[in-house]
PDB file of C-alpha atoms in Angstrom:
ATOM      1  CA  UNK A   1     126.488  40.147  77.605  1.00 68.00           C
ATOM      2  CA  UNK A   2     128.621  42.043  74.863  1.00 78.00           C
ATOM      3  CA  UNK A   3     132.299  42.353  75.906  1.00 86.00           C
ATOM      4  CA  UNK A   4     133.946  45.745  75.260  1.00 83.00           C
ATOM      5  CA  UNK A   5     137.503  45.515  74.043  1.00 91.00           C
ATOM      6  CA  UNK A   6     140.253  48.143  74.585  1.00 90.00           C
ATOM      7  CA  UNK A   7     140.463  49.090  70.889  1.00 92.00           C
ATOM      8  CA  UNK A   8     136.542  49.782  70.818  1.00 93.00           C
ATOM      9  CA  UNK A   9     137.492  52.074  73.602  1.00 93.00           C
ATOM     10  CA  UNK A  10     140.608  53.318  72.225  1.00 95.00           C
ATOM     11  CA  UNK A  11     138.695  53.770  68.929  1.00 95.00           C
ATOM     12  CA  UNK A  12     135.937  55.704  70.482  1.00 95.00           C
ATOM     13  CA  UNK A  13     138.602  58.195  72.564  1.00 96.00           C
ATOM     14  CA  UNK A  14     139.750  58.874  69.320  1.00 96.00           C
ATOM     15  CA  UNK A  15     137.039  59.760  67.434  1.00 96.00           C
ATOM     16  CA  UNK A  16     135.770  62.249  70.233  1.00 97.00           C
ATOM     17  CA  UNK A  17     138.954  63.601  70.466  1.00 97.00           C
ATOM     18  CA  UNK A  18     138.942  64.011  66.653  1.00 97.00           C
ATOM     19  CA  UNK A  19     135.421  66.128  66.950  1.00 97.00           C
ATOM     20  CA  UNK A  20     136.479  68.020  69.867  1.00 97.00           C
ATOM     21  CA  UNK A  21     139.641  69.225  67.747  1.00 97.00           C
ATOM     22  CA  UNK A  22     136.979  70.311  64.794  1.00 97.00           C
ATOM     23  CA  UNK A  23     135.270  71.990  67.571  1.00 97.00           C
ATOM     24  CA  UNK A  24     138.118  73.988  68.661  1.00 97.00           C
ATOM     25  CA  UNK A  25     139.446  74.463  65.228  1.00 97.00           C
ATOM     26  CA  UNK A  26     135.786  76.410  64.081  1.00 97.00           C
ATOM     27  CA  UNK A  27     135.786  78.417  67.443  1.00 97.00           C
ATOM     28  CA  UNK A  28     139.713  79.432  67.031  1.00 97.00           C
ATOM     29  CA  UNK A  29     138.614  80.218  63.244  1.00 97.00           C
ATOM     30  CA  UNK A  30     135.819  82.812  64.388  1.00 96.00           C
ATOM     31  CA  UNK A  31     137.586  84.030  66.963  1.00 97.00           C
ATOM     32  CA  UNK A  32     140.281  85.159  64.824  1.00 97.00           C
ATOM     33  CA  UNK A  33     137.687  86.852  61.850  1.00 96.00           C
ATOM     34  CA  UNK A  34     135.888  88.469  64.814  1.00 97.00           C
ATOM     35  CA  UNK A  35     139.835  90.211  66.090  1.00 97.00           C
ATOM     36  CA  UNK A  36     140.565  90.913  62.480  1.00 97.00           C
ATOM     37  CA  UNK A  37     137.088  92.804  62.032  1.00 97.00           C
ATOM     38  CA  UNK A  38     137.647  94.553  65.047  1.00 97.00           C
ATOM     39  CA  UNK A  39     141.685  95.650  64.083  1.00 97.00           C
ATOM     40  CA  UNK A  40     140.122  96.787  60.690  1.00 98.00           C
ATOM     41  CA  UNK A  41     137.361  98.941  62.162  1.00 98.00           C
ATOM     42  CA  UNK A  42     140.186 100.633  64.502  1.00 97.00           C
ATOM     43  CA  UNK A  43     142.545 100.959  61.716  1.00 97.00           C
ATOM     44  CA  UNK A  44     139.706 102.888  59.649  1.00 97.00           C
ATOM     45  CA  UNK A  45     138.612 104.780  62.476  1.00 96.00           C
ATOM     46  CA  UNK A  46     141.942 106.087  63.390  1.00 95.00           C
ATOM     47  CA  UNK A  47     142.487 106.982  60.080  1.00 95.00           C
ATOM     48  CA  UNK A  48     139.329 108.778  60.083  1.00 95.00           C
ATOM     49  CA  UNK A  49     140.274 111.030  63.095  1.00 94.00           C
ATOM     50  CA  UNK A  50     143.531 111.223  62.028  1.00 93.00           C
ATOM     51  CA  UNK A  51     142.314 113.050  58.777  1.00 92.00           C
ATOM     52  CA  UNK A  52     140.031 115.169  60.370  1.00 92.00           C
ATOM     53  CA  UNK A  53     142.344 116.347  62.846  1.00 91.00           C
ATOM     54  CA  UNK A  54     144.649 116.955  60.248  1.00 84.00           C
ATOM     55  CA  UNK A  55     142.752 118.643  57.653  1.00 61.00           C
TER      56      UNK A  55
END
């Protein structure tokens, strides 16, 4: 029977904490390109209506 030692297990928590931090790191990352789109857009938008109303 094949012993497990704590720095298998140690080394193991680590590396999944290590992906889960990549994980989190590529949502964050889209999340923030999707906000920025959408702040754009509005920007554009209002200065769309803006000029219309003005013009």
């Amino acid at each position: 029977m094949r012993r497990i030692t704590d720095a298998q297990i140690q080394k193991e928590i680590d590396a999944r904490m290590a992906k889960d931090a990549i994980r989190e790191k590529k949502h964050q990352e889209k999340c923030d390109r999707r906000d920025a789109f959408i702040l754009i857009t509005a920007f554009i938008v209002c200065v769309l209506v803006v000029g219309l109303l003005g013009g």
